[in-house]
PDB file of C-alpha atoms in Angstrom:
ATOM      1  CA  MET A 560     139.912-194.128 -44.932  1.00  0.00           C
ATOM      2  CA  SER A 561     141.755-197.336 -45.622  1.00  0.00           C
ATOM      3  CA  GLU A 562     142.661-199.705 -42.683  1.00  0.00           C
ATOM      4  CA  ALA A 563     144.114-198.293 -39.466  1.00  0.00           C
ATOM      5  CA  LYS A 564     147.884-197.909 -39.978  1.00  0.00           C
ATOM      6  CA  LYS A 565     150.358-199.531 -37.593  1.00  0.00           C
ATOM      7  CA  PRO A 566     151.234-196.612 -35.018  1.00  0.00           C
ATOM      8  CA  ALA A 567     154.652-195.304 -35.293  1.00  0.00           C
ATOM      9  CA  THR A 568     155.120-195.045 -31.454  1.00  0.00           C
ATOM     10  CA  ASP A 569     155.956-198.292 -29.641  1.00  0.00           C
ATOM     11  CA  GLU A 570     154.906-197.131 -26.278  1.00  0.00           C
ATOM     12  CA  SER A 571     155.738-200.296 -24.550  1.00  0.00           C
ATOM     13  CA  SER A 572     159.293-200.365 -25.613  1.00  0.00           C
ATOM     14  CA  GLY A 573     160.096-196.701 -24.662  1.00  0.00           C
ATOM     15  CA  VAL A 574     162.201-196.536 -27.786  1.00  0.00           C
ATOM     16  CA  PHE A 575     161.800-194.002 -30.567  1.00  0.00           C
ATOM     17  CA  THR A 576     160.426-195.220 -33.881  1.00  0.00           C
ATOM     18  CA  ALA A 577     162.165-194.728 -37.014  1.00  0.00           C
ATOM     19  CA  GLU A 578     159.589-192.022 -37.896  1.00  0.00           C
ATOM     20  CA  GLU A 579     160.240-190.240 -34.781  1.00  0.00           C
ATOM     21  CA  LYS A 580     164.133-190.274 -35.224  1.00  0.00           C
ATOM     22  CA  ALA A 581     163.597-188.913 -38.538  1.00  0.00           C
ATOM     23  CA  ALA A 582     161.505-186.164 -37.400  1.00  0.00           C
ATOM     24  CA  MET A 583     164.036-185.223 -34.853  1.00  0.00           C
ATOM     25  CA  LYS A 584     166.779-185.287 -37.454  1.00  0.00           C
ATOM     26  CA  GLU A 585     164.649-183.231 -39.627  1.00  0.00           C
ATOM     27  CA  ARG A 586     164.232-180.746 -36.995  1.00  0.00           C
ATOM     28  CA  ALA A 587     167.886-180.477 -36.268  1.00  0.00           C
ATOM     29  CA  ASN A 588     168.455-179.771 -39.961  1.00  0.00           C
ATOM     30  CA  GLU A 589     165.911-177.253 -40.095  1.00  0.00           C
ATOM     31  CA  VAL A 590     167.689-175.313 -37.412  1.00  0.00           C
ATOM     32  CA  LYS A 591     170.994-175.513 -39.041  1.00  0.00           C
ATOM     33  CA  ALA A 592     169.424-174.483 -42.379  1.00  0.00           C
ATOM     34  CA  GLU A 593     167.737-171.267 -40.597  1.00  0.00           C
ATOM     35  CA  LYS A 594     171.041-170.256 -39.191  1.00  0.00           C
ATOM     36  CA  LYS A 595     172.768-170.660 -42.318  1.00  0.00           C
ATOM     37  CA  ARG A 596     170.260-168.847 -44.605  1.00  0.00           C
ATOM     38  CA  GLY A 597     169.009-166.358 -42.028  1.00  0.00           C
ATOM     39  CA  LYS A 598     165.424-165.769 -41.192  1.00  0.00           C
ATOM     40  CA  GLY A 599     163.373-164.705 -44.004  1.00  0.00           C
ATOM     41  CA  LYS A 600     159.701-165.168 -44.489  1.00  0.00           C
ATOM     42  CA  GLU A 601     159.780-165.768 -48.228  1.00  0.00           C
ATOM     43  CA  SER A 602     162.584-168.435 -47.938  1.00  0.00           C
ATOM     44  CA  ASP A 603     160.972-170.143 -45.259  1.00  0.00           C
ATOM     45  CA  GLU A 604     157.559-170.163 -47.094  1.00  0.00           C
ATOM     46  CA  GLN A 605     159.445-171.718 -49.999  1.00  0.00           C
ATOM     47  CA  ALA A 606     160.621-174.531 -47.811  1.00  0.00           C
ATOM     48  CA  VAL A 607     157.161-175.096 -46.261  1.00  0.00           C
ATOM     49  CA  LEU A 608     155.557-175.222 -49.836  1.00  0.00           C
ATOM     50  CA  ALA A 609     158.389-177.722 -50.922  1.00  0.00           C
ATOM     51  CA  LYS A 610     157.447-179.928 -47.876  1.00  0.00           C
ATOM     52  CA  ILE A 611     153.658-179.749 -48.817  1.00  0.00           C
ATOM     53  CA  ALA A 612     154.531-180.737 -52.282  1.00  0.00           C
ATOM     54  CA  GLU A 613     156.296-183.770 -51.078  1.00  0.00           C
ATOM     55  CA  LEU A 614     153.402-185.030 -49.075  1.00  0.00           C
ATOM     56  CA  THR A 615     151.105-187.846 -50.338  1.00  0.00           C
ATOM     57  CA  GLU A 616     147.318-187.368 -50.822  1.00  0.00           C
ATOM     58  CA  PRO A 617     145.334-186.514 -48.968  1.00  0.00           C
ATOM     59  CA  ASP A 618     147.670-184.924 -46.752  1.00  0.00           C
ATOM     60  CA  ARG A 619     149.149-182.787 -49.621  1.00  0.00           C
ATOM     61  CA  SER A 620     145.686-181.326 -50.374  1.00  0.00           C
ATOM     62  CA  LEU A 621     144.757-180.931 -46.780  1.00  0.00           C
ATOM     63  CA  ALA A 622     148.129-179.108 -45.908  1.00  0.00           C
ATOM     64  CA  ALA A 623     148.019-176.791 -48.959  1.00  0.00           C
ATOM     65  CA  ARG A 624     144.341-175.440 -48.074  1.00  0.00           C
ATOM     66  CA  LEU A 625     145.448-175.030 -44.531  1.00  0.00           C
ATOM     67  CA  HIS A 626     148.399-173.148 -45.538  1.00  0.00           C
ATOM     68  CA  GLU A 627     145.999-170.654 -47.469  1.00  0.00           C
ATOM     69  CA  ILE A 628     143.526-170.597 -44.541  1.00  0.00           C
ATOM     70  CA  ILE A 629     146.089-169.764 -41.930  1.00  0.00           C
ATOM     71  CA  LEU A 630     147.858-167.249 -43.946  1.00  0.00           C
ATOM     72  CA  GLU A 631     144.530-165.483 -44.813  1.00  0.00           C
ATOM     73  CA  ALA A 632     143.373-165.559 -41.150  1.00  0.00           C
ATOM     74  CA  ALA A 633     146.709-164.359 -39.732  1.00  0.00           C
ATOM     75  CA  PRO A 634     148.954-162.946 -42.313  1.00  0.00           C
ATOM     76  CA  ASP A 635     151.670-162.016 -39.864  1.00  0.00           C
ATOM     77  CA  LEU A 636     152.466-165.805 -38.852  1.00  0.00           C
ATOM     78  CA  ALA A 637     155.601-166.885 -40.451  1.00  0.00           C
ATOM     79  CA  PRO A 638     155.658-170.189 -42.362  1.00  0.00           C
ATOM     80  CA  LYS A 639     158.510-172.450 -41.492  1.00  0.00           C
ATOM     81  CA  THR A 640     158.965-176.154 -41.522  1.00  0.00           C
ATOM     82  CA  TRP A 641     158.757-177.775 -38.021  1.00  0.00           C
ATOM     83  CA  TYR A 642     159.812-181.461 -37.851  1.00  0.00           C
ATOM     84  CA  GLY A 643     159.540-181.740 -41.385  1.00  0.00           C
ATOM     85  CA  MET A 644     156.016-180.510 -41.536  1.00  0.00           C
ATOM     86  CA  PRO A 645     154.361-177.063 -42.154  1.00  0.00           C
ATOM     87  CA  GLY A 646     154.328-174.828 -39.216  1.00  0.00           C
ATOM     88  CA  TYR A 647     153.215-171.155 -38.635  1.00  0.00           C
ATOM     89  CA  ALA A 648     155.241-168.962 -36.276  1.00  0.00           C
ATOM     90  CA  LYS A 649     154.581-165.949 -34.086  1.00  0.00           C
ATOM     91  CA  ASP A 650     157.733-164.107 -32.703  1.00  0.00           C
ATOM     92  CA  GLY A 651     159.909-167.030 -33.774  1.00  0.00           C
ATOM     93  CA  LYS A 652     157.728-169.644 -31.770  1.00  0.00           C
ATOM     94  CA  VAL A 653     155.530-172.293 -33.856  1.00  0.00           C
ATOM     95  CA  LEU A 654     152.006-171.553 -32.762  1.00  0.00           C
ATOM     96  CA  VAL A 655     149.983-173.671 -35.251  1.00  0.00           C
ATOM     97  CA  PHE A 656     151.217-176.765 -37.290  1.00  0.00           C
ATOM     98  CA  PHE A 657     150.068-179.503 -39.553  1.00  0.00           C
ATOM     99  CA  GLN A 658     151.089-183.116 -39.138  1.00  0.00           C
ATOM    100  CA  GLY A 659     150.263-185.505 -41.996  1.00  0.00           C
ATOM    101  CA  ALA A 660     148.759-188.938 -41.304  1.00  0.00           C
ATOM    102  CA  ASP A 661     151.611-190.439 -43.347  1.00  0.00           C
ATOM    103  CA  LYS A 662     154.288-189.017 -41.224  1.00  0.00           C
ATOM    104  CA  PHE A 663     153.698-191.278 -38.065  1.00  0.00           C
ATOM    105  CA  LYS A 664     151.541-193.689 -39.752  1.00  0.00           C
ATOM    106  CA  THR A 665     148.446-192.400 -37.983  1.00  0.00           C
ATOM    107  CA  ARG A 666     144.799-192.844 -38.964  1.00  0.00           C
ATOM    108  CA  TYR A 667     144.303-188.990 -39.575  1.00  0.00           C
ATOM    109  CA  ALA A 668     146.256-185.868 -40.292  1.00  0.00           C
ATOM    110  CA  THR A 669     146.352-183.357 -37.349  1.00  0.00           C
ATOM    111  CA  LEU A 670     146.154-179.649 -36.893  1.00  0.00           C
ATOM    112  CA  GLY A 671     147.796-178.703 -33.701  1.00  0.00           C
ATOM    113  CA  PHE A 672     148.402-175.462 -31.603  1.00  0.00           C
ATOM    114  CA  ASN A 673     151.324-175.104 -29.377  1.00  0.00           C
ATOM    115  CA  ASP A 674     150.752-173.689 -25.642  1.00  0.00           C
ATOM    116  CA  SER A 675     151.725-170.179 -27.099  1.00  0.00           C
ATOM    117  CA  ALA A 676     148.242-170.148 -28.902  1.00  0.00           C
ATOM    118  CA  LYS A 677     145.658-168.140 -27.084  1.00  0.00           C
ATOM    119  CA  LEU A 678     142.934-170.797 -27.199  1.00  0.00           C
ATOM    120  CA  ASP A 679     142.366-170.827 -23.283  1.00  0.00           C
ATOM    121  CA  ASP A 680     138.731-171.379 -22.750  1.00  0.00           C
ATOM    122  CA  GLY A 681     137.931-172.294 -19.090  1.00  0.00           C
ATOM    123  CA  SER A 682     140.039-175.005 -17.445  1.00  0.00           C
ATOM    124  CA  MET A 683     140.090-177.323 -20.402  1.00  0.00           C
ATOM    125  CA  TRP A 684     140.115-176.755 -24.250  1.00  0.00           C
ATOM    126  CA  PRO A 685     141.452-178.676 -27.300  1.00  0.00           C
ATOM    127  CA  ASN A 686     144.792-177.960 -28.849  1.00  0.00           C
ATOM    128  CA  ALA A 687     144.796-180.480 -31.609  1.00  0.00           C
ATOM    129  CA  TYR A 688     142.113-181.539 -34.309  1.00  0.00           C
ATOM    130  CA  ALA A 689     141.955-184.745 -36.285  1.00  0.00           C
ATOM    131  CA  LEU A 690     141.549-184.037 -40.128  1.00  0.00           C
ATOM    132  CA  THR A 691     140.307-186.299 -42.626  1.00  0.00           C
ATOM    133  CA  GLU A 692     138.882-183.533 -45.001  1.00  0.00           C
ATOM    134  CA  LEU A 693     137.945-179.789 -44.849  1.00  0.00           C
ATOM    135  CA  THR A 694     134.390-178.707 -45.289  1.00  0.00           C
ATOM    136  CA  ALA A 695     133.450-174.991 -45.866  1.00  0.00           C
ATOM    137  CA  ALA A 696     132.331-175.205 -42.017  1.00  0.00           C
ATOM    138  CA  ASP A 697     135.849-176.736 -40.922  1.00  0.00           C
ATOM    139  CA  GLU A 698     137.638-173.865 -42.979  1.00  0.00           C
ATOM    140  CA  ALA A 699     135.643-171.274 -41.136  1.00  0.00           C
ATOM    141  CA  THR A 700     136.166-172.958 -37.662  1.00  0.00           C
ATOM    142  CA  ILE A 701     140.012-173.160 -38.559  1.00  0.00           C
ATOM    143  CA  ALA A 702     140.214-169.456 -39.641  1.00  0.00           C
ATOM    144  CA  GLU A 703     138.464-168.450 -36.487  1.00  0.00           C
ATOM    145  CA  LEU A 704     140.801-170.550 -34.207  1.00  0.00           C
ATOM    146  CA  VAL A 705     143.934-169.256 -35.849  1.00  0.00           C
ATOM    147  CA  LYS A 706     142.689-165.581 -35.419  1.00  0.00           C
ATOM    148  CA  LYS A 707     141.920-166.326 -31.755  1.00  0.00           C
ATOM    149  CA  ALA A 708     145.385-168.139 -31.305  1.00  0.00           C
ATOM    150  CA  VAL A 709     147.358-165.071 -32.352  1.00  0.00           C
ATOM    151  CA  ARG A 710     145.661-162.211 -30.314  1.00  0.00           C
TER     152      ARG A 710
END
């Protein structure tokens, strides 16, 4: 990967960055759009695919493959945009999501799971994974994590 990107979060100032503000605005627009068009897996999936198409490489390829893996592993999850990124919901709550590296100028893309994911393993477990590429082994691990998360 190229040089480290400048972080989008200025933790020392306590002020939201332009990227964070844009993500919050996108989320507000998503909620408004959902109310306007109603809930429907097909139209939400189209919105997710449109967001994936807008991403730059390598985020676009990662997100597109993750979309396939997630829906193959858990076809009942509902794709929806979440803070301008692909998310996958169960019972209306986003369970798993993708965050591109470009979105917040981070070093790597992230596959994350919210607290509703059933990944509990003892008293400590990961809920986000850094992604730079997807190997066959990575894809199998992700599919198993998604299956575990939705149980």
